Amino acid sequence: MPDPKKKENSEKPSLHSRNKHAGRYDLKALRLVHPELKEFVAKNKYGNLSIDFFNPKAVKALNKALLISNYGLDYWDIPDGFLCPPIPGRADYIHHIADILAASNDGAFVKGERIICLDIGVGANCVYPIIGNSAYGWSFIGTDIDPKGIEAAQKIVTSNPSLHGKVEFRLQPKPEHIFSGILNTNEKVDLTICNPPFHATQAEAEAGTLRKLSNLKKKRVKKAELNFSGQGGELWTDGGEKRFVLNMINESAQFPKNSAWFSTLVSKQSNLRSFYDRLEKVGVVEHKTTPMGQGNKMSRIIAWTFLSAPEMKAWADERWESK
């Protein structure tokens, strides 16, 4: 029997106040939305309904139920092996970056399909466009280096009427580039987002996963089976997060007036100083760092702009409706 003296933490710490996923998952309701979830739901040691978060199939089923239930989808699926990200963390990024836009718009939320968000590395899951369009009505350009990932994401958009005409996909033909080959010279987007590959090699990614699972299970884990899956380009890149983000900052300086705000997630706090130095070197007008926390994991968003205050006001007057 569950020990009544022991209490399970029912809140996910530090989630954004507008995040729909701050409380415990209502697994009874989610099973009705997506019946396939039922086989993965059982009582945990506290007597509460839960799933095995180390089981990739269970995590995928939960994500599907969450997306259908909370974001008005009719269909969501990804091929085996592709990244299946935690939905609360993805929602947090969208809400925090919406706050940054609002701060540049006299505090008014920037909403509507005229607003274009460039998602660098959209992946097969298409989660950022799903959440951003549902929460704020934004349109998206999703880029990726993997044509199979884009094909899967396109199927999600095609299968959901609410996303029709709201998400465009562009294949990045040169993996070493971020914005080059994607943005046209005079093309404008209102913001860019990115969840970069954090590791430098496959071995580093697997070692990190082993440490994570060992810490969570309180015992040594020998097999690095990812509960969230992920293809190579989604998890690791030559030079890891540091090189990837430095490259992104450098390339953003080639398109300084093409986006009101550029941004990326940063996993490793030790990389921040290098990023700040590079941002100053390329001449950004302003940069902001927003801490985020989901469960035991802490990360942060770095956002930067090359627009002066008068330029930002002109941008807002031209493109952002304050309603």
mmCIF file of N, CA and C in Angstrom, residues 85-202:
data_model
loop_
_atom_site.group_PDB
_atom_site.id
_atom_site.type_symbol
_atom_site.label_atom_id
_atom_site.label_comp_id
_atom_site.label_asym_id
_atom_site.label_seq_id
_atom_site.Cartn_x
_atom_site.Cartn_y
_atom_site.Cartn_z
ATOM 1 N N PRO A 85 10.044 14.897 -28.063
ATOM 2 C CA PRO A 85 10.436 15.792 -26.966
ATOM 3 C C PRO A 85 9.364 15.926 -25.901
ATOM 4 N N PRO A 86 9.755 16.270 -24.668
ATOM 5 C CA PRO A 86 8.771 16.540 -23.617
ATOM 6 C C PRO A 86 7.978 17.800 -23.957
ATOM 7 N N ILE A 87 6.660 17.686 -23.968
ATOM 8 C CA ILE A 87 5.801 18.786 -24.388
ATOM 9 C C ILE A 87 5.874 19.991 -23.450
ATOM 10 N N PRO A 88 5.906 19.802 -22.105
ATOM 11 C CA PRO A 88 5.944 20.979 -21.229
ATOM 12 C C PRO A 88 7.116 21.909 -21.510
ATOM 13 N N GLY A 89 8.296 21.354 -21.763
ATOM 14 C CA GLY A 89 9.466 22.178 -22.036
ATOM 15 C C GLY A 89 9.340 22.949 -23.332
ATOM 16 N N ARG A 90 8.765 22.302 -24.344
ATOM 17 C CA ARG A 90 8.566 22.985 -25.627
ATOM 18 C C ARG A 90 7.564 24.125 -25.471
ATOM 19 N N ALA A 91 6.515 23.889 -24.700
ATOM 20 C CA ALA A 91 5.526 24.941 -24.460
ATOM 21 C C ALA A 91 6.153 26.113 -23.716
ATOM 22 N N ASP A 92 7.030 25.819 -22.757
ATOM 23 C CA ASP A 92 7.687 26.887 -22.001
ATOM 24 C C ASP A 92 8.469 27.825 -22.912
ATOM 25 N N TYR A 93 9.209 27.275 -23.854
ATOM 26 C CA TYR A 93 9.994 28.094 -24.784
ATOM 27 C C TYR A 93 9.067 29.044 -25.537
ATOM 28 N N ILE A 94 7.968 28.499 -26.063
ATOM 29 C CA ILE A 94 7.037 29.325 -26.827
ATOM 30 C C ILE A 94 6.487 30.468 -25.970
ATOM 31 N N HIS A 95 6.104 30.180 -24.746
ATOM 32 C CA HIS A 95 5.522 31.223 -23.898
ATOM 33 C C HIS A 95 6.559 32.268 -23.479
ATOM 34 N N HIS A 96 7.774 31.828 -23.185
ATOM 35 C CA HIS A 96 8.816 32.786 -22.809
ATOM 36 C C HIS A 96 9.198 33.689 -23.982
ATOM 37 N N ILE A 97 9.291 33.124 -25.180
ATOM 38 C CA ILE A 97 9.657 33.962 -26.322
ATOM 39 C C ILE A 97 8.505 34.896 -26.681
ATOM 40 N N ALA A 98 7.261 34.476 -26.402
ATOM 41 C CA ALA A 98 6.114 35.368 -26.594
ATOM 42 C C ALA A 98 6.203 36.562 -25.649
ATOM 43 N N ASP A 99 6.714 36.344 -24.438
ATOM 44 C CA ASP A 99 6.909 37.434 -23.492
ATOM 45 C C ASP A 99 7.956 38.425 -23.997
ATOM 46 N N ILE A 100 8.992 37.914 -24.624
ATOM 47 C CA ILE A 100 10.037 38.796 -25.158
ATOM 48 C C ILE A 100 9.482 39.664 -26.277
ATOM 49 N N LEU A 101 8.663 39.078 -27.141
ATOM 50 C CA LEU A 101 8.024 39.873 -28.187
ATOM 51 C C LEU A 101 7.111 40.931 -27.576
ATOM 52 N N ALA A 102 6.339 40.534 -26.572
ATOM 53 C CA ALA A 102 5.415 41.476 -25.931
ATOM 54 C C ALA A 102 6.166 42.654 -25.320
ATOM 55 N N ALA A 103 7.330 42.380 -24.720
ATOM 56 C CA ALA A 103 8.122 43.453 -24.102
ATOM 57 C C ALA A 103 8.587 44.466 -25.144
ATOM 58 N N SER A 104 8.690 44.023 -26.397
ATOM 59 C CA SER A 104 9.078 44.924 -27.484
ATOM 60 C C SER A 104 7.858 45.543 -28.161
ATOM 61 N N ASN A 105 6.672 45.267 -27.626
ATOM 62 C CA ASN A 105 5.423 45.731 -28.222
ATOM 63 C C ASN A 105 4.551 46.407 -27.167
ATOM 64 N N ASP A 106 5.189 47.196 -26.313
ATOM 65 C CA ASP A 106 4.487 47.917 -25.248
ATOM 66 C C ASP A 106 3.685 46.990 -24.346
ATOM 67 N N GLY A 107 4.169 45.757 -24.169
ATOM 68 C CA GLY A 107 3.530 44.817 -23.259
ATOM 69 C C GLY A 107 2.378 44.040 -23.848
ATOM 70 N N ALA A 108 2.012 44.307 -25.086
ATOM 71 C CA ALA A 108 0.885 43.612 -25.712
ATOM 72 C C ALA A 108 1.365 42.345 -26.407
ATOM 73 N N PHE A 109 0.649 41.250 -26.225
ATOM 74 C CA PHE A 109 1.031 40.009 -26.881
ATOM 75 C C PHE A 109 0.960 40.146 -28.396
ATOM 76 N N VAL A 110 1.939 39.558 -29.048
ATOM 77 C CA VAL A 110 2.013 39.581 -30.509
ATOM 78 C C VAL A 110 1.370 38.309 -31.024
ATOM 79 N N LYS A 111 0.219 38.454 -31.687
ATOM 80 C CA LYS A 111 -0.552 37.288 -32.095
ATOM 81 C C LYS A 111 -0.958 37.388 -33.564
ATOM 82 N N GLY A 112 -1.387 36.253 -34.104
ATOM 83 C CA GLY A 112 -1.969 36.230 -35.437
ATOM 84 C C GLY A 112 -1.085 35.578 -36.477
ATOM 85 N N GLU A 113 -1.704 35.171 -37.573
ATOM 86 C CA GLU A 113 -0.985 34.420 -38.607
ATOM 87 C C GLU A 113 -0.006 35.274 -39.399
ATOM 88 N N ARG A 114 -0.087 36.592 -39.267
ATOM 89 C CA ARG A 114 0.902 37.449 -39.931
ATOM 90 C C ARG A 114 2.268 37.322 -39.271
ATOM 91 N N ILE A 115 2.287 36.875 -38.014
ATOM 92 C CA ILE A 115 3.550 36.723 -37.293
ATOM 93 C C ILE A 115 4.217 35.434 -37.747
ATOM 94 N N ILE A 116 5.469 35.541 -38.167
ATOM 95 C CA ILE A 116 6.191 34.385 -38.708
ATOM 96 C C ILE A 116 7.336 34.016 -37.785
ATOM 97 N N CYS A 117 7.328 32.766 -37.351
ATOM 98 C CA CYS A 117 8.388 32.221 -36.503
ATOM 99 C C CYS A 117 9.200 31.222 -37.318
ATOM 100 N N LEU A 118 10.491 31.411 -37.365
ATOM 101 C CA LEU A 118 11.395 30.486 -38.044
ATOM 102 C C LEU A 118 11.915 29.481 -37.031
ATOM 103 N N ASP A 119 11.547 28.218 -37.218
ATOM 104 C CA ASP A 119 11.946 27.134 -36.304
ATOM 105 C C ASP A 119 13.114 26.390 -36.924
ATOM 106 N N ILE A 120 14.309 26.594 -36.367
ATOM 107 C CA ILE A 120 15.516 25.945 -36.871
ATOM 108 C C ILE A 120 15.582 24.534 -36.293
ATOM 109 N N GLY A 121 15.467 23.517 -37.159
ATOM 110 C CA GLY A 121 15.473 22.131 -36.710
ATOM 111 C C GLY A 121 14.106 21.695 -36.231
ATOM 112 N N VAL A 122 13.111 21.881 -37.066
ATOM 113 C CA VAL A 122 11.724 21.602 -36.679
ATOM 114 C C VAL A 122 11.506 20.142 -36.302
ATOM 115 N N GLY A 123 12.257 19.242 -36.933
ATOM 116 C CA GLY A 123 12.151 17.822 -36.608
ATOM 117 C C GLY A 123 10.871 17.195 -37.119
ATOM 118 N N ALA A 124 10.798 15.880 -37.031
ATOM 119 C CA ALA A 124 9.620 15.145 -37.473
ATOM 120 C C ALA A 124 8.416 15.433 -36.596
ATOM 121 N N ASN A 125 8.655 15.859 -35.341
ATOM 122 C CA ASN A 125 7.558 16.028 -34.379
ATOM 123 C C ASN A 125 6.753 17.306 -34.578
ATOM 124 N N CYS A 126 7.333 18.333 -35.160
ATOM 125 C CA CYS A 126 6.634 19.584 -35.481
ATOM 126 C C CYS A 126 5.994 20.228 -34.242
ATOM 127 N N VAL A 127 6.569 20.033 -33.077
ATOM 128 C CA VAL A 127 5.907 20.438 -31.834
ATOM 129 C C VAL A 127 5.855 21.956 -31.663
ATOM 130 N N TYR A 128 6.943 22.665 -31.957
ATOM 131 C CA TYR A 128 6.910 24.110 -31.773
ATOM 132 C C TYR A 128 5.841 24.781 -32.639
ATOM 133 N N PRO A 129 5.736 24.458 -33.934
ATOM 134 C CA PRO A 129 4.646 25.055 -34.716
ATOM 135 C C PRO A 129 3.259 24.715 -34.187
ATOM 136 N N ILE A 130 3.077 23.487 -33.704
ATOM 137 C CA ILE A 130 1.774 23.093 -33.160
ATOM 138 C C ILE A 130 1.407 23.976 -31.973
ATOM 139 N N ILE A 131 2.333 24.140 -31.025
ATOM 140 C CA ILE A 131 2.044 24.916 -29.821
ATOM 141 C C ILE A 131 1.956 26.404 -30.128
ATOM 142 N N GLY A 132 2.886 26.909 -30.918
ATOM 143 C CA GLY A 132 2.905 28.339 -31.227
ATOM 144 C C GLY A 132 1.684 28.789 -31.994
ATOM 145 N N ASN A 133 1.219 27.943 -32.924
ATOM 146 C CA ASN A 133 0.021 28.312 -33.676
ATOM 147 C C ASN A 133 -1.222 28.253 -32.804
ATOM 148 N N SER A 134 -1.305 27.224 -31.954
ATOM 149 C CA SER A 134 -2.463 27.087 -31.076
ATOM 150 C C SER A 134 -2.534 28.210 -30.042
ATOM 151 N N ALA A 135 -1.401 28.554 -29.442
ATOM 152 C CA ALA A 135 -1.392 29.527 -28.345
ATOM 153 C C ALA A 135 -1.473 30.966 -28.823
ATOM 154 N N TYR A 136 -0.814 31.258 -29.960
ATOM 155 C CA TYR A 136 -0.704 32.657 -30.381
ATOM 156 C C TYR A 136 -1.116 32.898 -31.831
ATOM 157 N N GLY A 137 -1.475 31.843 -32.547
ATOM 158 C CA GLY A 137 -1.901 32.003 -33.930
ATOM 159 C C GLY A 137 -0.782 32.241 -34.917
ATOM 160 N N TRP A 138 0.492 32.056 -34.478
ATOM 161 C CA TRP A 138 1.627 32.341 -35.352
ATOM 162 C C TRP A 138 1.693 31.375 -36.537
ATOM 163 N N SER A 139 2.267 31.867 -37.627
ATOM 164 C CA SER A 139 2.660 31.024 -38.748
ATOM 165 C C SER A 139 4.125 30.638 -38.568
ATOM 166 N N PHE A 140 4.521 29.541 -39.207
ATOM 167 C CA PHE A 140 5.875 29.023 -39.006
ATOM 168 C C PHE A 140 6.548 28.659 -40.319
ATOM 169 N N ILE A 141 7.853 28.832 -40.320
ATOM 170 C CA ILE A 141 8.730 28.220 -41.318
ATOM 171 C C ILE A 141 9.589 27.229 -40.545
ATOM 172 N N GLY A 142 9.485 25.962 -40.882
ATOM 173 C CA GLY A 142 10.257 24.936 -40.200
ATOM 174 C C GLY A 142 11.381 24.437 -41.090
ATOM 175 N N THR A 143 12.611 24.491 -40.590
ATOM 176 C CA THR A 143 13.754 24.016 -41.376
ATOM 177 C C THR A 143 14.345 22.767 -40.743
ATOM 178 N N ASP A 144 14.969 21.953 -41.578
ATOM 179 C CA ASP A 144 15.648 20.764 -41.078
ATOM 180 C C ASP A 144 16.619 20.284 -42.133
ATOM 181 N N ILE A 145 17.619 19.513 -41.674
ATOM 182 C CA ILE A 145 18.598 18.947 -42.610
ATOM 183 C C ILE A 145 18.192 17.549 -43.056
ATOM 184 N N ASP A 146 17.133 16.991 -42.447
ATOM 185 C CA ASP A 146 16.715 15.616 -42.710
ATOM 186 C C ASP A 146 15.410 15.613 -43.503
ATOM 187 N N PRO A 147 15.439 15.193 -44.768
ATOM 188 C CA PRO A 147 14.202 15.192 -45.572
ATOM 189 C C PRO A 147 13.131 14.268 -45.018
ATOM 190 N N LYS A 148 13.534 13.187 -44.341
ATOM 191 C CA LYS A 148 12.544 12.279 -43.758
ATOM 192 C C LYS A 148 11.811 12.948 -42.591
ATOM 193 N N GLY A 149 12.556 13.743 -41.832
ATOM 194 C CA GLY A 149 11.935 14.484 -40.755
ATOM 195 C C GLY A 149 10.920 15.484 -41.282
ATOM 196 N N ILE A 150 11.294 16.208 -42.342
ATOM 197 C CA ILE A 150 10.373 17.178 -42.945
ATOM 198 C C ILE A 150 9.152 16.471 -43.513
ATOM 199 N N GLU A 151 9.354 15.311 -44.113
ATOM 200 C CA GLU A 151 8.230 14.549 -44.674
ATOM 201 C C GLU A 151 7.228 14.179 -43.580
ATOM 202 N N ALA A 152 7.733 13.741 -42.428
ATOM 203 C CA ALA A 152 6.849 13.371 -41.320
ATOM 204 C C ALA A 152 6.133 14.596 -40.763
ATOM 205 N N ALA A 153 6.847 15.701 -40.625
ATOM 206 C CA ALA A 153 6.242 16.932 -40.116
ATOM 207 C C ALA A 153 5.186 17.453 -41.081
ATOM 208 N N GLN A 154 5.465 17.343 -42.374
ATOM 209 C CA GLN A 154 4.495 17.785 -43.375
ATOM 210 C C GLN A 154 3.212 16.963 -43.304
ATOM 211 N N LYS A 155 3.337 15.684 -43.005
ATOM 212 C CA LYS A 155 2.155 14.838 -42.867
ATOM 213 C C LYS A 155 1.304 15.293 -41.687
ATOM 214 N N ILE A 156 1.947 15.710 -40.608
ATOM 215 C CA ILE A 156 1.206 16.221 -39.455
ATOM 216 C C ILE A 156 0.400 17.456 -39.846
ATOM 217 N N VAL A 157 1.031 18.369 -40.581
ATOM 218 C CA VAL A 157 0.347 19.590 -41.005
ATOM 219 C C VAL A 157 -0.787 19.270 -41.972
ATOM 220 N N THR A 158 -0.512 18.398 -42.925
ATOM 221 C CA THR A 158 -1.520 18.035 -43.921
ATOM 222 C C THR A 158 -2.729 17.367 -43.274
ATOM 223 N N SER A 159 -2.496 16.628 -42.195
ATOM 224 C CA SER A 159 -3.559 15.856 -41.545
ATOM 225 C C SER A 159 -4.357 16.651 -40.514
ATOM 226 N N ASN A 160 -3.975 17.910 -40.298
ATOM 227 C CA ASN A 160 -4.666 18.736 -39.302
ATOM 228 C C ASN A 160 -5.133 20.043 -39.938
ATOM 229 N N PRO A 161 -6.421 20.183 -40.186
ATOM 230 C CA PRO A 161 -6.942 21.397 -40.830
ATOM 231 C C PRO A 161 -6.544 22.689 -40.126
ATOM 232 N N SER A 162 -6.383 22.641 -38.798
ATOM 233 C CA SER A 162 -6.029 23.850 -38.060
ATOM 234 C C SER A 162 -4.650 24.384 -38.435
ATOM 235 N N LEU A 163 -3.809 23.523 -39.028
ATOM 236 C CA LEU A 163 -2.446 23.928 -39.396
ATOM 237 C C LEU A 163 -2.297 24.242 -40.880
ATOM 238 N N HIS A 164 -3.347 24.010 -41.654
ATOM 239 C CA HIS A 164 -3.247 24.236 -43.103
ATOM 240 C C HIS A 164 -2.907 25.700 -43.396
ATOM 241 N N GLY A 165 -1.891 25.885 -44.213
ATOM 242 C CA GLY A 165 -1.486 27.232 -44.590
ATOM 243 C C GLY A 165 -0.721 27.981 -43.521
ATOM 244 N N LYS A 166 -0.452 27.333 -42.404
ATOM 245 C CA LYS A 166 0.219 28.002 -41.286
ATOM 246 C C LYS A 166 1.671 27.571 -41.107
ATOM 247 N N VAL A 167 2.070 26.466 -41.743
ATOM 248 C CA VAL A 167 3.431 25.952 -41.567
ATOM 249 C C VAL A 167 4.026 25.607 -42.923
ATOM 250 N N GLU A 168 5.181 26.189 -43.202
ATOM 251 C CA GLU A 168 5.934 25.904 -44.424
ATOM 252 C C GLU A 168 7.243 25.235 -44.031
ATOM 253 N N PHE A 169 7.696 24.272 -44.831
ATOM 254 C CA PHE A 169 8.936 23.569 -44.517
ATOM 255 C C PHE A 169 9.990 23.847 -45.581
ATOM 256 N N ARG A 170 11.222 24.004 -45.123
ATOM 257 C CA ARG A 170 12.347 24.235 -46.032
ATOM 258 C C ARG A 170 13.507 23.338 -45.618
ATOM 259 N N LEU A 171 14.018 22.585 -46.569
ATOM 260 C CA LEU A 171 15.164 21.714 -46.320
ATOM 261 C C LEU A 171 16.443 22.535 -46.365
ATOM 262 N N GLN A 172 17.248 22.403 -45.323
ATOM 263 C CA GLN A 172 18.555 23.051 -45.299
ATOM 264 C C GLN A 172 19.541 22.146 -46.031
ATOM 265 N N PRO A 173 19.998 22.543 -47.228
ATOM 266 C CA PRO A 173 20.861 21.659 -48.016
ATOM 267 C C PRO A 173 22.288 21.557 -47.497
ATOM 268 N N LYS A 174 22.700 22.521 -46.682
ATOM 269 C CA LYS A 174 24.066 22.523 -46.163
ATOM 270 C C LYS A 174 24.020 22.525 -44.640
ATOM 271 N N PRO A 175 24.266 21.367 -44.011
ATOM 272 C CA PRO A 175 24.142 21.253 -42.549
ATOM 273 C C PRO A 175 25.004 22.222 -41.758
ATOM 274 N N GLU A 176 26.056 22.745 -42.374
ATOM 275 C CA GLU A 176 26.929 23.663 -41.646
ATOM 276 C C GLU A 176 26.332 25.068 -41.555
ATOM 277 N N HIS A 177 25.233 25.305 -42.267
ATOM 278 C CA HIS A 177 24.598 26.621 -42.249
ATOM 279 C C HIS A 177 23.317 26.608 -41.420
ATOM 280 N N ILE A 178 22.907 27.794 -40.986
ATOM 281 C CA ILE A 178 21.702 27.955 -40.182
ATOM 282 C C ILE A 178 20.654 28.761 -40.962
ATOM 283 N N PHE A 179 20.970 30.028 -41.226
ATOM 284 C CA PHE A 179 20.048 30.910 -41.946
ATOM 285 C C PHE A 179 20.371 30.991 -43.433
ATOM 286 N N SER A 180 21.638 30.884 -43.780
ATOM 287 C CA SER A 180 22.035 30.906 -45.188
ATOM 288 C C SER A 180 21.422 29.709 -45.905
ATOM 289 N N GLY A 181 20.846 29.963 -47.063
ATOM 290 C CA GLY A 181 20.181 28.903 -47.804
ATOM 291 C C GLY A 181 18.735 28.715 -47.391
ATOM 292 N N ILE A 182 18.308 29.439 -46.362
ATOM 293 C CA ILE A 182 16.924 29.361 -45.875
ATOM 294 C C ILE A 182 16.217 30.696 -46.052
ATOM 295 N N LEU A 183 16.759 31.750 -45.484
ATOM 296 C CA LEU A 183 16.156 33.073 -45.584
ATOM 297 C C LEU A 183 16.611 33.775 -46.859
ATOM 298 N N ASN A 184 15.664 34.377 -47.554
ATOM 299 C CA ASN A 184 16.003 35.216 -48.687
ATOM 300 C C ASN A 184 16.489 36.572 -48.183
ATOM 301 N N THR A 185 17.207 37.278 -49.023
ATOM 302 C CA THR A 185 17.861 38.518 -48.604
ATOM 303 C C THR A 185 16.895 39.510 -47.986
ATOM 304 N N ASN A 186 15.732 39.706 -48.599
ATOM 305 C CA ASN A 186 14.779 40.712 -48.133
ATOM 306 C C ASN A 186 13.615 40.115 -47.352
ATOM 307 N N GLU A 187 13.688 38.841 -47.033
ATOM 308 C CA GLU A 187 12.596 38.172 -46.327
ATOM 309 C C GLU A 187 12.630 38.518 -44.844
ATOM 310 N N LYS A 188 11.449 38.752 -44.268
ATOM 311 C CA LYS A 188 11.363 39.082 -42.853
ATOM 312 C C LYS A 188 10.588 38.014 -42.090
ATOM 313 N N VAL A 189 11.116 37.661 -40.920
ATOM 314 C CA VAL A 189 10.394 36.838 -39.951
ATOM 315 C C VAL A 189 10.418 37.616 -38.636
ATOM 316 N N ASP A 190 9.512 37.306 -37.744
ATOM 317 C CA ASP A 190 9.415 38.085 -36.514
ATOM 318 C C ASP A 190 10.264 37.527 -35.379
ATOM 319 N N LEU A 191 10.546 36.249 -35.444
ATOM 320 C CA LEU A 191 11.387 35.631 -34.424
ATOM 321 C C LEU A 191 11.948 34.332 -34.962
ATOM 322 N N THR A 192 13.048 33.893 -34.381
ATOM 323 C CA THR A 192 13.604 32.583 -34.703
ATOM 324 C C THR A 192 13.785 31.813 -33.399
ATOM 325 N N ILE A 193 13.547 30.504 -33.457
ATOM 326 C CA ILE A 193 13.724 29.636 -32.291
ATOM 327 C C ILE A 193 14.549 28.433 -32.704
ATOM 328 N N CYS A 194 15.166 27.788 -31.736
ATOM 329 C CA CYS A 194 15.986 26.617 -32.043
ATOM 330 C C CYS A 194 16.215 25.787 -30.794
ATOM 331 N N ASN A 195 16.098 24.483 -30.936
ATOM 332 C CA ASN A 195 16.522 23.538 -29.900
ATOM 333 C C ASN A 195 17.721 22.798 -30.475
ATOM 334 N N PRO A 196 18.934 23.311 -30.242
ATOM 335 C CA PRO A 196 20.108 22.791 -30.951
ATOM 336 C C PRO A 196 20.536 21.412 -30.473
ATOM 337 N N PRO A 197 21.253 20.683 -31.315
ATOM 338 C CA PRO A 197 21.870 19.435 -30.839
ATOM 339 C C PRO A 197 22.910 19.782 -29.787
ATOM 340 N N PHE A 198 22.816 19.131 -28.624
ATOM 341 C CA PHE A 198 23.635 19.540 -27.493
ATOM 342 C C PHE A 198 25.007 18.878 -27.472
ATOM 343 N N HIS A 199 25.146 17.698 -28.092
ATOM 344 C CA HIS A 199 26.366 16.906 -27.930
ATOM 345 C C HIS A 199 27.261 17.008 -29.166
ATOM 346 N N ALA A 200 28.545 16.704 -28.948
ATOM 347 C CA ALA A 200 29.527 16.797 -30.032
ATOM 348 C C ALA A 200 29.651 15.494 -30.812
ATOM 349 N N THR A 201 29.334 14.357 -30.177
ATOM 350 C CA THR A 201 29.455 13.053 -30.826
ATOM 351 C C THR A 201 28.330 12.142 -30.337
ATOM 352 N N GLN A 202 28.142 11.034 -31.059
ATOM 353 C CA GLN A 202 27.162 10.042 -30.624
ATOM 354 C C GLN A 202 27.567 9.445 -29.283
#
